[in-house]
Coordinates of C-alpha atoms in Angstrom, one line a residue:
Chain A
D1 CA 16.9 -7.8 16.3
V2 CA 14.4 -7.9 13.4
K3 CA 15.9 -6.6 10.2
V4 CA 14.0 -5.4 7.2
T5 CA 16.3 -4.4 4.4
Q6 CA 15.4 -2.5 1.3
S7 CA 17.8 -2.9 -1.6
S8 CA 18.4 0.8 -2.4
R9 CA 18.2 4.0 -0.4
Y10 CA 18.0 6.2 -3.5
L11 CA 16.9 5.5 -7.1
V12 CA 16.5 7.7 -10.1
K13 CA 14.6 6.2 -13.1
R14 CA 13.3 7.4 -16.4
T15 CA 9.6 7.6 -17.3
G16 CA 8.5 4.4 -18.8
E17 CA 11.2 2.2 -17.2
K18 CA 10.3 -1.0 -15.3
V19 CA 11.4 -0.6 -11.7
F20 CA 12.0 -3.2 -9.1
L21 CA 12.1 -2.4 -5.4
E22 CA 13.3 -5.3 -3.2
C23 CA 12.6 -5.9 0.4
V24 CA 14.0 -8.7 2.6
Q25 CA 13.2 -9.6 6.2
D26 CA 15.0 -12.0 8.4
M27 CA 12.4 -12.9 11.1
D28 CA 10.2 -15.4 9.2
H29 CA 7.3 -13.0 9.3
E30 CA 4.2 -14.0 7.4
N31 CA 3.0 -10.5 6.7
M32 CA 4.8 -8.0 4.5
F33 CA 3.7 -4.6 3.2
W34 CA 4.6 -1.9 0.7
Y35 CA 3.7 1.7 1.5
R36 CA 4.4 5.0 -0.1
Q37 CA 5.0 8.1 1.9
D38 CA 4.2 11.5 0.6
P39 CA 4.3 14.8 2.6
G40 CA 1.0 15.5 4.3
L41 CA -0.5 12.2 3.2
G42 CA 1.1 9.9 5.7
L43 CA 1.6 6.2 4.7
R44 CA -0.6 4.8 2.0
L45 CA -0.7 1.0 1.6
I46 CA 0.0 -0.2 -2.0
Y47 CA 0.0 -4.0 -1.5
F48 CA 0.4 -6.5 1.2
S49 CA 1.1 -10.2 1.4
Y50 CA 0.1 -12.6 4.2
D51 CA 1.9 -15.6 2.8
V52 CA 4.1 -16.8 0.0
K53 CA 2.5 -16.2 -3.4
M54 CA -0.5 -14.5 -1.7
K55 CA -1.1 -10.8 -2.2
E56 CA -3.9 -8.3 -1.7
K57 CA -4.4 -4.8 -3.0
G58 CA -4.1 -1.9 -0.6
D59 CA -5.5 1.5 -1.0
I60 CA -3.5 2.7 -4.1
P61 CA -2.4 -0.4 -6.1
E62 CA -2.8 1.3 -9.6
G63 CA 0.5 1.3 -11.5
Y64 CA 2.1 -1.3 -9.2
S65 CA 2.4 -5.0 -8.9
V66 CA 4.1 -7.2 -6.3
S67 CA 5.8 -10.6 -6.1
R68 CA 6.3 -12.9 -3.1
E69 CA 8.0 -16.1 -4.3
K70 CA 9.8 -16.6 -1.0
K71 CA 8.7 -15.8 2.5
E72 CA 11.5 -13.5 3.3
R73 CA 11.3 -11.4 0.1
F74 CA 8.6 -9.0 -1.1
S75 CA 9.2 -7.1 -4.3
L76 CA 7.3 -4.0 -5.6
I77 CA 7.2 -3.5 -9.3
L78 CA 6.5 -0.4 -11.2
E79 CA 5.5 -1.7 -14.6
S80 CA 6.1 1.7 -16.4
A81 CA 7.3 4.3 -14.1
S82 CA 5.7 7.7 -14.2
T83 CA 6.6 11.0 -12.6
N84 CA 3.7 10.8 -10.1
Q85 CA 5.3 7.7 -8.7
T86 CA 8.2 9.8 -7.3
S87 CA 8.0 9.1 -3.6
M88 CA 9.5 7.5 -0.6
Y89 CA 8.7 3.8 -0.6
L90 CA 8.6 1.9 2.7
C91 CA 8.6 -1.9 3.2
A92 CA 7.4 -3.5 6.4
S93 CA 6.9 -6.9 7.9
S94 CA 4.9 -8.0 10.9
Y95 CA 3.9 -11.1 12.9
N96 CA 1.4 -9.8 15.3
T97 CA 1.1 -6.4 17.0
E98 CA 4.3 -4.7 15.7
A99 CA 5.3 -3.8 12.2
F100 CA 9.0 -3.4 11.5
F101 CA 10.1 -1.1 8.7
G102 CA 12.9 -0.9 6.3
Q103 CA 14.9 2.4 5.9
G104 CA 13.0 3.4 2.8
T105 CA 13.8 3.9 -0.8
R106 CA 13.5 7.4 -2.2
L107 CA 12.5 7.0 -5.9
T108 CA 12.7 9.8 -8.3
V109 CA 11.2 9.4 -11.8
V110 CA 12.4 11.9 -14.3
Chain B
G1 CA -14.4 4.3 5.7
E2 CA -11.7 4.2 8.3
D3 CA -9.8 7.4 8.9
V4 CA -7.1 8.6 11.3
E5 CA -6.4 12.3 11.7
Q6 CA -3.6 14.2 13.3
S7 CA -2.3 17.7 12.9
L8 CA 0.8 18.1 10.7
F9 CA 3.0 20.2 13.0
L10 CA 3.7 20.7 16.6
S11 CA 6.3 23.1 18.0
V12 CA 7.5 23.0 21.6
R13 CA 10.4 24.4 23.6
E14 CA 13.1 22.1 24.8
G15 CA 12.3 20.8 28.3
D16 CA 8.5 21.3 27.9
S17 CA 6.0 18.5 27.4
S18 CA 4.8 17.7 23.9
V19 CA 1.3 16.4 23.4
I20 CA 0.5 14.9 20.0
N21 CA -3.1 14.2 19.3
C22 CA -4.9 11.7 17.0
T23 CA -8.5 10.9 16.3
Y24 CA -9.8 7.8 14.6
T25 CA -13.2 6.8 13.3
D26 CA -13.4 3.0 13.6
S27 CA -14.7 1.8 17.0
S28 CA -13.6 -1.7 16.3
S29 CA -9.9 -0.9 16.7
T30 CA -8.0 -3.5 18.6
Y31 CA -4.6 -1.8 19.0
L32 CA -3.5 1.8 18.5
Y33 CA 0.1 2.6 17.8
W34 CA 2.6 5.5 17.9
Y35 CA 5.5 5.2 15.5
K36 CA 8.4 7.6 15.2
Q37 CA 10.3 8.5 12.1
E38 CA 13.6 10.3 12.4
P39 CA 14.9 12.2 9.4
G40 CA 16.1 9.9 6.6
A41 CA 15.0 6.8 8.5
G42 CA 12.2 4.3 8.4
L43 CA 9.5 4.1 11.1
Q44 CA 10.1 2.6 14.5
L45 CA 7.4 1.5 16.9
L46 CA 7.4 3.8 19.9
T47 CA 4.6 2.4 21.9
Y48 CA 1.2 0.9 21.5
I49 CA -2.0 0.5 23.6
F50 CA -4.7 -2.1 23.6
S51 CA -8.1 -0.8 23.0
N52 CA -9.4 -1.9 26.4
M53 CA -6.8 0.2 28.2
D54 CA -7.1 3.9 28.8
M55 CA -3.5 4.8 29.7
K56 CA 0.0 3.4 29.3
Q57 CA 3.2 4.9 30.6
D58 CA 6.7 4.1 29.5
Q59 CA 9.5 6.4 30.9
R60 CA 8.9 9.8 29.3
L61 CA 6.0 8.6 27.2
T62 CA 2.4 8.6 28.3
V63 CA -0.4 7.3 26.0
L64 CA -4.0 8.3 26.8
L65 CA -6.9 6.6 25.0
N66 CA -10.4 8.0 25.2
K67 CA -12.5 5.4 23.4
K68 CA -15.8 7.3 23.8
D69 CA -14.3 10.2 21.8
K70 CA -12.0 8.0 19.7
H71 CA -9.1 10.2 20.7
L72 CA -5.5 9.0 21.3
S73 CA -2.7 11.2 22.6
L74 CA 1.0 10.8 23.1
R75 CA 2.7 12.9 25.7
I76 CA 6.5 13.3 25.8
A77 CA 7.8 14.7 29.0
D78 CA 10.9 16.9 29.1
T79 CA 11.1 17.1 25.3
Q80 CA 14.7 16.9 24.0
T81 CA 16.2 17.8 20.6
G82 CA 16.5 14.0 19.9
D83 CA 12.7 13.9 20.0
S84 CA 12.6 15.8 16.7
A85 CA 10.8 13.5 14.3
I86 CA 7.5 12.8 12.6
Y87 CA 5.1 10.9 14.9
F88 CA 2.5 8.6 13.2
C89 CA -0.6 7.4 14.8
A90 CA -2.0 4.1 13.5
E91 CA -4.9 1.8 14.3
S92 CA -5.3 -1.9 13.5
I93 CA -8.8 -3.1 12.8
R94 CA -8.5 -6.2 10.8
S95 CA -6.7 -9.2 12.2
N96 CA -3.9 -7.0 13.5
Y97 CA -1.9 -7.1 10.3
Q98 CA -3.4 -4.1 8.4
L99 CA -2.9 -0.7 9.8
I100 CA -4.7 2.6 9.1
W101 CA -2.2 5.5 9.3
G102 CA -2.5 9.2 10.2
A103 CA -0.6 11.7 8.1
G104 CA 2.1 12.2 10.7
T105 CA 2.8 15.1 13.1
K106 CA 6.2 16.8 12.7
L107 CA 7.5 17.7 16.1
I108 CA 9.8 20.8 16.1
I109 CA 11.9 21.6 19.1
K110 CA 12.7 25.2 19.8
P111 CA 15.9 25.9 21.9

């Protein structure tokens, strides 16, 4: 069974803090993704990576950065958290036709 | 640009069939997907259809694809309370690793 694990289910951070969301997959997938999910907006792609140290901006990269130093780990970084980044964050990995998702991190910025 | 649209809610009675609809704009789609998200959980792949097919059946699930109208539907026969979830339609158009997502349809089951 493919497993995608996100480090936290729930996080509460203060405005201006630097926030790290970690994601690890155990199936040697090349492609990894970070999405945010907001009611009525579906999933919006923030960044994706198709190889170690490779990254591409998705549809809403502003205010975020990513790091992929090892194949199994893809980190999302909020450089200076703001209240409009309160959301559910979903990590996914894929090899070909199927994407596998983590359980999500619900981030609240106060 | 690419767009995937689906209605936000669908309400059906337990035991009836549910039909969730999705429209997409990019005719170069290679695969179209249905994902299910149960409350408090991540997304799970439910089924997918290759763009050169027009129907796929898997137990209680039937996927219909109308390429001419760019319309995809998911039919769930004999809907059960365990089918309560948000159902996302998605299409892949670039090398199969980037997906374009709909907003999700919340399926509500009435007793």
